[in-house]
Amino acid sequence: MFNFKFNLFSAKDIGIDLGTANTLIYIKDKGIVLNEPSVIARDNKRGITIACGSDAKEMIGKAPAHIDVVRPLKDGVISDFDRAADMLKAFLEKAVSDNKIKNYRAVVGVPSGVTEVEKRAVEQIVRGMGATEVYVLEEPMAAAIGSGLDVDSSTACMIADIGGGTTDIAIIALGGIVASTSIRNAGDKFNEAIIQYMRKRHGLLIGERTAEDLKVNIGSACLDLDENGDEIIITMEARGRDIISGLPKILEVTNRDIMAALEESVDMIIDGIKNTIELAPPEIAADIASNGMVLSGGGGNIHNLDVMIEKRTGIKAVVADNYFEAVAEGTGKSLDDIEKLKIYASSIVRR
């Protein structure tokens, strides 16, 4: 059971990547101190929260009727305000442990396509945690900073941050976003596509966790070839329920299956990259042609996605070394220079 009595801590800066799939918290001088699934479980009979993060994720698809296991963020925005607030309180308590903090500044990463109302909802939650200043930073800018790109240079850089709820693509120069595209098709949609493919192609009903395991372990945008030019096939067991018999079933699934399942989603991301470049001035596009782009977010590490992007667009794509933590690290590092952060941030709230 969680105790939501939140202790404010000694002046520190905090970066928060409040993601659809995972929430990461960065504390200045400590780095990332928390990385948990954005899931919360509530016992409706007793009216209490019983688990958050990994413990709650383990309950997905297994909880009895009186326990709701929910993801309070959908498509990169807050869909359940109260549960999101409870979850973030629990995460912040866990992140700061016994340290008491007060008068801290916070930077929160949000998708580039969110509305002002959605930004305000995020700000309200963080202000409720005791922050004296809240800066809202668009995720592609945060990811670029976290990936080590020079966002202040006159030479443009490009990044695609593929998270759980959204894919945010941006071209950045001189401390600002020159062109951007936000697509509500990312990691969660990849999982849904795998679930639907397995149902239609193999008559097997699988859950979200199984779909994610398949995506992570054998997911691919295109297949590798051996020295003879033949496709390298990898298999993995998928456990679910047979549609016809209704009985449990174990099936060998190949990386070719998952590639086929992800094909439409990969196409949408590549179209988003093309559209973003089309929105940029010719000189900016020339910089991208010369320097390529960076992929971040959990979805950015889909096997051979970088290869497929280069094949389809001619732009060299590189996966960031810290692809999963890039947004969180960028929110934290942006606090090193408040004056620049004020330029980067999409809104500022003080109290």
CSV table of C-alpha atoms in Angstrom, one decimal:
chain,number,residue,atom,x,y,z
A,1,MET,CA,0.0,0.0,0.0
A,2,PHE,CA,1.3,3.5,-0.8
A,3,ASN,CA,1.4,6.4,1.6
A,4,PHE,CA,0.7,9.5,-0.5
A,5,LYS,CA,1.9,12.0,2.2
A,6,PHE,CA,4.4,13.8,0.0
A,7,ASN,CA,7.5,15.3,1.7
A,8,LEU,CA,9.0,18.3,-0.1
A,9,PHE,CA,12.7,18.1,-0.6
A,10,SER,CA,16.0,20.6,-0.1
A,11,ALA,CA,16.3,22.8,-3.2
A,12,LYS,CA,17.0,20.5,-6.2
A,13,ASP,CA,16.0,20.4,-9.8
A,14,ILE,CA,13.9,17.6,-11.2
A,15,GLY,CA,13.3,16.4,-14.7
A,16,ILE,CA,10.2,14.3,-15.4
A,17,ASP,CA,9.5,12.2,-18.5
A,18,LEU,CA,5.8,11.4,-17.8
A,19,GLY,CA,5.4,8.9,-20.5
A,20,THR,CA,2.5,6.7,-21.7
A,21,ALA,CA,4.5,3.5,-21.2
A,22,ASN,CA,7.1,4.5,-18.6
A,23,THR,CA,7.7,7.4,-16.2
A,24,LEU,CA,11.3,8.4,-15.6
A,25,ILE,CA,12.5,10.9,-13.0
A,26,TYR,CA,15.9,12.7,-13.1
A,27,ILE,CA,17.4,14.5,-10.1
A,28,LYS,CA,20.2,17.0,-10.6
A,29,ASP,CA,23.6,15.6,-9.5
A,30,LYS,CA,22.1,12.1,-9.2
A,31,GLY,CA,20.9,11.3,-12.7
A,32,ILE,CA,17.9,9.1,-13.4
A,33,VAL,CA,16.6,7.8,-10.0
A,34,LEU,CA,13.4,6.2,-11.1
A,35,ASN,CA,12.2,4.3,-14.2
A,36,GLU,CA,8.8,2.6,-13.7
A,37,PRO,CA,5.9,1.6,-16.0
A,38,SER,CA,3.1,4.2,-16.0
A,39,VAL,CA,0.6,1.9,-14.5
A,40,ILE,CA,-1.5,2.2,-11.3
A,41,ALA,CA,-3.7,-0.4,-9.5
A,42,ARG,CA,-6.7,0.6,-7.3
A,43,ASP,CA,-8.8,-1.5,-5.0
A,44,ASN,CA,-12.3,-0.1,-5.5
A,45,LYS,CA,-13.8,-2.0,-2.5
A,46,ARG,CA,-11.4,-0.3,-0.1
A,47,GLY,CA,-10.9,2.9,-2.1
A,48,ILE,CA,-7.2,2.8,-2.0
A,49,THR,CA,-4.2,2.5,-4.4
A,50,ILE,CA,-2.5,-0.8,-3.9
A,51,ALA,CA,0.3,-0.7,-6.4
A,52,CYS,CA,2.2,1.6,-8.9
A,53,GLY,CA,4.8,0.9,-11.6
A,54,SER,CA,6.2,-2.6,-12.0
A,55,ASP,CA,4.0,-4.1,-9.3
A,56,ALA,CA,0.9,-2.7,-11.0
A,57,LYS,CA,2.0,-3.8,-14.4
A,58,GLU,CA,2.3,-7.4,-13.2
A,59,MET,CA,-1.4,-7.3,-12.5
A,60,ILE,CA,-2.5,-6.4,-16.0
A,61,GLY,CA,-4.8,-9.0,-17.4
A,62,LYS,CA,-4.9,-10.9,-14.0
A,63,ALA,CA,-6.7,-8.6,-11.6
A,64,PRO,CA,-10.2,-9.5,-10.2
A,65,ALA,CA,-13.2,-7.3,-11.0
A,66,HIS,CA,-12.8,-5.0,-7.9
A,67,ILE,CA,-9.3,-4.0,-8.8
A,68,ASP,CA,-8.8,-1.5,-11.6
A,69,VAL,CA,-5.3,-1.7,-13.3
A,70,VAL,CA,-5.0,1.4,-15.6
A,71,ARG,CA,-2.6,3.4,-17.5
A,72,PRO,CA,-3.6,7.0,-16.7
A,73,LEU,CA,-1.9,8.3,-19.8
A,74,LYS,CA,-3.1,7.5,-23.3
A,75,ASP,CA,-1.5,8.6,-26.6
A,76,GLY,CA,1.0,10.8,-24.7
A,77,VAL,CA,-1.6,12.8,-22.7
A,78,ILE,CA,-3.4,12.4,-19.4
A,79,SER,CA,-6.7,10.5,-19.7
A,80,ASP,CA,-7.3,10.0,-16.0
A,81,PHE,CA,-6.2,13.0,-14.0
A,82,ASP,CA,-6.8,11.6,-10.5
A,83,ARG,CA,-4.9,8.4,-11.2
A,84,ALA,CA,-2.1,10.2,-12.9
A,85,ALA,CA,-1.7,12.5,-9.9
A,86,ASP,CA,-1.7,9.5,-7.5
A,87,MET,CA,0.8,7.7,-9.6
A,88,LEU,CA,3.2,10.6,-9.9
A,89,LYS,CA,3.0,11.3,-6.1
A,90,ALA,CA,4.0,7.7,-5.4
A,91,PHE,CA,6.9,7.9,-7.9
A,92,LEU,CA,8.2,11.1,-6.5
A,93,GLU,CA,8.1,9.7,-3.0
A,94,LYS,CA,10.0,6.7,-4.2
A,95,ALA,CA,12.5,8.8,-6.1
A,96,VAL,CA,13.4,11.2,-3.3
A,97,SER,CA,13.3,8.5,-0.6
A,98,ASP,CA,14.2,10.1,2.7
A,99,ASN,CA,15.5,13.4,1.3
A,100,LYS,CA,13.2,16.3,2.1
A,101,ILE,CA,13.0,18.8,-0.8
A,102,LYS,CA,11.3,22.1,-1.1
A,103,ASN,CA,11.3,25.1,-3.5
A,104,TYR,CA,12.4,22.9,-6.4
A,105,ARG,CA,12.2,23.5,-10.1
A,106,ALA,CA,10.7,20.9,-12.4
A,107,VAL,CA,10.9,20.3,-16.2
A,108,VAL,CA,8.3,18.0,-17.7
A,109,GLY,CA,8.6,16.5,-21.1
A,110,VAL,CA,5.3,16.5,-23.2
A,111,PRO,CA,4.6,15.4,-26.8
A,112,SER,CA,4.9,18.2,-29.3
A,113,GLY,CA,1.3,17.9,-30.4
A,114,VAL,CA,-0.4,18.4,-27.0
A,115,THR,CA,-2.9,21.2,-26.5
A,116,GLU,CA,-2.7,24.0,-24.0
A,117,VAL,CA,-5.4,22.3,-21.9
A,118,GLU,CA,-3.3,19.1,-21.8
A,119,LYS,CA,-0.2,21.1,-20.9
A,120,ARG,CA,-2.1,22.8,-18.1
A,121,ALA,CA,-3.2,19.4,-16.7
A,122,VAL,CA,0.4,18.3,-16.5
A,123,GLU,CA,1.5,21.6,-14.9
A,124,GLN,CA,-1.3,21.3,-12.3
A,125,ILE,CA,-0.2,17.9,-11.2
A,126,VAL,CA,3.5,18.9,-10.8
A,127,ARG,CA,2.6,22.1,-9.0
A,128,GLY,CA,0.6,20.0,-6.6
A,129,MET,CA,3.8,18.2,-5.8
A,130,GLY,CA,5.3,21.4,-4.4
A,131,ALA,CA,7.3,22.7,-7.4
A,132,THR,CA,7.8,26.5,-7.3
A,133,GLU,CA,8.6,26.6,-11.1
A,134,VAL,CA,7.3,24.3,-13.8
A,135,TYR,CA,8.8,24.3,-17.3
A,136,VAL,CA,7.0,22.3,-20.0
A,137,LEU,CA,9.5,21.1,-22.6
A,138,GLU,CA,8.4,19.4,-25.8
A,139,GLU,CA,9.7,15.8,-25.9
A,140,PRO,CA,11.7,16.1,-29.2
A,141,MET,CA,13.6,19.1,-27.8
A,142,ALA,CA,14.2,17.2,-24.5
A,143,ALA,CA,15.3,14.1,-26.4
A,144,ALA,CA,17.7,16.1,-28.6
A,145,ILE,CA,19.3,17.7,-25.5
A,146,GLY,CA,19.5,14.4,-23.7
A,147,SER,CA,21.0,12.7,-26.8
A,148,GLY,CA,23.8,15.3,-26.9
A,149,LEU,CA,22.7,17.1,-30.0
A,150,ASP,CA,23.7,20.8,-30.4
A,151,VAL,CA,20.3,22.3,-30.4
A,152,ASP,CA,21.7,25.9,-30.3
A,153,SER,CA,23.8,25.6,-33.5
A,154,SER,CA,22.8,27.2,-36.8
A,155,THR,CA,23.3,23.8,-38.4
A,156,ALA,CA,20.0,21.9,-38.0
A,157,CYS,CA,19.6,18.6,-36.3
A,158,MET,CA,16.7,16.1,-36.6
A,159,ILE,CA,15.3,13.7,-34.0
A,160,ALA,CA,12.5,11.2,-33.9
A,161,ASP,CA,11.4,10.2,-30.4
A,162,ILE,CA,9.3,7.1,-30.5
A,163,GLY,CA,7.7,6.6,-27.1
A,164,GLY,CA,4.8,4.6,-25.9
A,165,GLY,CA,1.9,6.9,-27.0
A,166,THR,CA,3.4,9.2,-29.6
A,167,THR,CA,6.1,9.5,-32.1
A,168,ASP,CA,7.5,13.1,-32.0
A,169,ILE,CA,9.7,14.1,-35.0
A,170,ALA,CA,11.4,17.5,-35.0
A,171,ILE,CA,14.0,19.5,-36.8
A,172,ILE,CA,15.8,21.9,-34.4
A,173,ALA,CA,18.1,24.8,-35.0
A,174,LEU,CA,19.2,27.9,-33.0
A,175,GLY,CA,17.5,26.7,-29.8
A,176,GLY,CA,14.0,26.2,-31.4
A,177,ILE,CA,11.9,23.7,-33.3
A,178,VAL,CA,11.8,24.7,-36.9
A,179,ALA,CA,9.4,21.9,-38.0
A,180,SER,CA,7.7,19.1,-36.2
A,181,THR,CA,5.2,16.3,-36.6
A,182,SER,CA,3.5,14.4,-33.8
A,183,ILE,CA,2.0,11.0,-34.6
A,184,ARG,CA,-0.2,9.1,-32.1
A,185,ASN,CA,1.3,5.9,-33.3
A,186,ALA,CA,4.1,4.5,-31.3
A,187,GLY,CA,4.9,1.6,-28.9
A,188,ASP,CA,1.4,1.0,-27.6
A,189,LYS,CA,0.1,0.9,-31.2
A,190,PHE,CA,2.9,-1.5,-32.1
A,191,ASN,CA,1.6,-3.8,-29.4
A,192,GLU,CA,-2.0,-3.5,-30.6
A,193,ALA,CA,-0.9,-4.3,-34.2
A,194,ILE,CA,0.8,-7.4,-33.0
A,195,ILE,CA,-2.3,-8.5,-31.1
A,196,GLN,CA,-4.5,-8.0,-34.1
A,197,TYR,CA,-2.1,-9.8,-36.5
A,198,MET,CA,-1.9,-12.8,-34.2
A,199,ARG,CA,-5.6,-13.0,-34.0
A,200,LYS,CA,-6.2,-12.7,-37.8
A,201,ARG,CA,-3.2,-14.6,-39.1
A,202,HIS,CA,-2.9,-17.4,-36.5
A,203,GLY,CA,-6.3,-17.4,-34.6
A,204,LEU,CA,-4.5,-16.8,-31.4
A,205,LEU,CA,-5.6,-14.3,-28.7
A,206,ILE,CA,-2.6,-12.9,-26.8
A,207,GLY,CA,-2.4,-10.2,-24.2
A,208,GLU,CA,-0.6,-6.9,-24.1
A,209,ARG,CA,2.4,-8.2,-22.2
A,210,THR,CA,2.9,-11.1,-24.6
A,211,ALA,CA,2.7,-8.6,-27.6
A,212,GLU,CA,5.3,-6.4,-26.0
A,213,ASP,CA,7.6,-9.4,-25.4
A,214,LEU,CA,7.3,-10.3,-29.0
A,215,LYS,CA,8.0,-6.7,-30.1
A,216,VAL,CA,11.1,-6.4,-27.9
A,217,ASN,CA,12.6,-9.8,-28.6
A,218,ILE,CA,11.9,-10.4,-32.3
A,219,GLY,CA,10.4,-7.2,-33.6
A,220,SER,CA,12.0,-5.9,-36.7
A,221,ALA,CA,11.4,-3.3,-39.4
A,222,CYS,CA,13.2,-5.5,-42.0
A,223,LEU,CA,15.0,-8.8,-41.7
A,224,ASP,CA,18.7,-9.4,-41.6
A,225,LEU,CA,20.4,-11.5,-44.4
A,226,ASP,CA,23.0,-14.2,-44.0
A,227,GLU,CA,26.2,-14.4,-46.1
A,228,ASN,CA,24.2,-16.2,-48.8
A,229,GLY,CA,21.6,-13.4,-49.0
A,230,ASP,CA,18.9,-15.5,-47.3
A,231,GLU,CA,16.7,-14.0,-44.6
A,232,ILE,CA,17.6,-14.9,-41.0
A,233,ILE,CA,14.6,-16.2,-39.3
A,234,ILE,CA,14.2,-16.0,-35.5
A,235,THR,CA,11.4,-17.7,-33.6
A,236,MET,CA,9.8,-17.2,-30.2
A,237,GLU,CA,7.0,-18.9,-28.3
A,238,ALA,CA,3.7,-17.0,-27.9
A,239,ARG,CA,1.2,-18.2,-25.3
A,240,GLY,CA,-2.5,-17.3,-25.6
A,241,ARG,CA,-5.9,-18.7,-26.3
A,242,ASP,CA,-7.1,-20.4,-29.4
A,243,ILE,CA,-10.0,-18.5,-31.0
A,244,ILE,CA,-11.8,-21.6,-32.2
A,245,SER,CA,-11.4,-24.1,-29.3
A,246,GLY,CA,-11.1,-21.5,-26.5
A,247,LEU,CA,-8.3,-23.5,-25.0
A,248,PRO,CA,-4.7,-22.4,-24.1
A,249,LYS,CA,-2.3,-22.6,-27.0
A,250,ILE,CA,1.4,-22.2,-27.6
A,251,LEU,CA,2.6,-21.1,-31.0
A,252,GLU,CA,6.0,-20.5,-32.6
A,253,VAL,CA,6.1,-17.0,-34.0
A,254,THR,CA,8.8,-15.7,-36.3
A,255,ASN,CA,10.4,-12.3,-36.7
A,256,ARG,CA,8.8,-12.3,-40.2
A,257,ASP,CA,5.4,-12.4,-38.5
A,258,ILE,CA,6.2,-9.4,-36.3
A,259,MET,CA,7.7,-7.5,-39.2
A,260,ALA,CA,4.5,-7.9,-41.1
A,261,ALA,CA,2.5,-6.8,-38.0
A,262,LEU,CA,4.6,-3.7,-37.6
A,263,GLU,CA,4.7,-2.7,-41.3
A,264,GLU,CA,1.9,-0.2,-41.2
A,265,SER,CA,3.2,1.5,-38.1
A,266,VAL,CA,6.7,1.7,-39.6
A,267,ASP,CA,5.2,3.2,-42.8
A,268,MET,CA,3.5,5.9,-40.7
A,269,ILE,CA,6.7,6.9,-38.9
A,270,ILE,CA,8.6,7.1,-42.2
A,271,ASP,CA,5.8,9.2,-43.7
A,272,GLY,CA,6.0,11.5,-40.6
A,273,ILE,CA,9.8,11.9,-41.2
A,274,LYS,CA,9.2,12.8,-44.9
A,275,ASN,CA,6.4,15.3,-43.9
A,276,THR,CA,8.6,17.0,-41.4
A,277,ILE,CA,11.4,17.5,-43.9
A,278,GLU,CA,8.9,18.9,-46.4
A,279,LEU,CA,7.9,21.5,-43.8
A,280,ALA,CA,11.5,22.7,-43.4
A,281,PRO,CA,13.2,25.4,-45.5
A,282,PRO,CA,15.6,24.1,-48.2
A,283,GLU,CA,18.7,25.1,-46.3
A,284,ILE,CA,17.5,23.2,-43.2
A,285,ALA,CA,16.8,20.1,-45.3
A,286,ALA,CA,20.3,20.3,-46.7
A,287,ASP,CA,21.7,20.1,-43.2
A,288,ILE,CA,19.6,17.0,-42.5
A,289,ALA,CA,20.8,15.4,-45.7
A,290,SER,CA,24.4,15.9,-44.7
A,291,ASN,CA,24.1,15.0,-41.0
A,292,GLY,CA,21.3,12.5,-40.8
A,293,MET,CA,19.0,12.1,-37.8
A,294,VAL,CA,18.8,10.5,-34.4
A,295,LEU,CA,16.2,8.0,-33.1
A,296,SER,CA,15.3,7.9,-29.4
A,297,GLY,CA,12.6,6.4,-27.2
A,298,GLY,CA,11.9,2.7,-26.7
A,299,GLY,CA,10.4,2.4,-30.2
A,300,GLY,CA,13.5,3.9,-31.7
A,301,ASN,CA,15.4,0.7,-30.9
A,302,ILE,CA,13.1,-1.5,-33.0
A,303,HIS,CA,15.6,-3.8,-34.9
A,304,ASN,CA,16.6,-2.3,-38.3
A,305,LEU,CA,14.3,0.7,-38.0
A,306,ASP,CA,17.3,2.9,-38.7
A,307,VAL,CA,18.1,0.7,-41.7
A,308,MET,CA,14.6,1.0,-43.1
A,309,ILE,CA,14.5,4.8,-42.6
A,310,GLU,CA,17.7,5.2,-44.6
A,311,LYS,CA,16.5,2.9,-47.3
A,312,ARG,CA,13.2,4.7,-47.7
A,313,THR,CA,14.4,8.3,-47.3
A,314,GLY,CA,18.1,8.4,-48.0
A,315,ILE,CA,18.7,9.9,-44.6
A,316,LYS,CA,21.2,8.2,-42.3
A,317,ALA,CA,19.5,7.3,-39.0
A,318,VAL,CA,21.4,6.5,-35.8
A,319,VAL,CA,19.9,5.2,-32.6
A,320,ALA,CA,21.0,7.3,-29.5
A,321,ASP,CA,23.1,5.4,-27.0
A,322,ASN,CA,20.7,6.5,-24.3
A,323,TYR,CA,17.6,6.1,-26.5
A,324,PHE,CA,15.3,5.0,-23.6
A,325,GLU,CA,16.4,7.7,-21.1
A,326,ALA,CA,17.0,10.6,-23.6
A,327,VAL,CA,13.9,12.6,-22.8
A,328,ALA,CA,14.4,12.3,-19.0
A,329,GLU,CA,18.0,13.2,-19.2
A,330,GLY,CA,17.2,16.1,-21.5
A,331,THR,CA,14.6,17.5,-19.1
A,332,GLY,CA,17.2,17.4,-16.2
A,333,LYS,CA,20.1,18.7,-18.2
A,334,SER,CA,18.1,21.6,-19.6
A,335,LEU,CA,18.0,23.0,-16.0
A,336,ASP,CA,21.7,23.7,-16.1
A,337,ASP,CA,21.0,26.9,-18.0
A,338,ILE,CA,17.8,28.5,-17.0
A,339,GLU,CA,18.0,31.3,-19.5
A,340,LYS,CA,18.3,28.9,-22.4
A,341,LEU,CA,15.5,26.7,-20.8
A,342,LYS,CA,13.2,29.7,-21.0
A,343,ILE,CA,13.8,29.8,-24.7
A,344,TYR,CA,13.4,26.0,-25.1
A,345,ALA,CA,10.3,25.7,-22.9
A,346,SER,CA,6.8,25.9,-24.4
A,347,SER,CA,5.4,27.4,-21.2
A,348,ILE,CA,6.4,28.4,-17.7
A,349,VAL,CA,4.4,28.4,-14.5
A,350,ARG,CA,5.6,30.0,-11.2
A,351,ARG,CA,3.9,30.4,-7.9
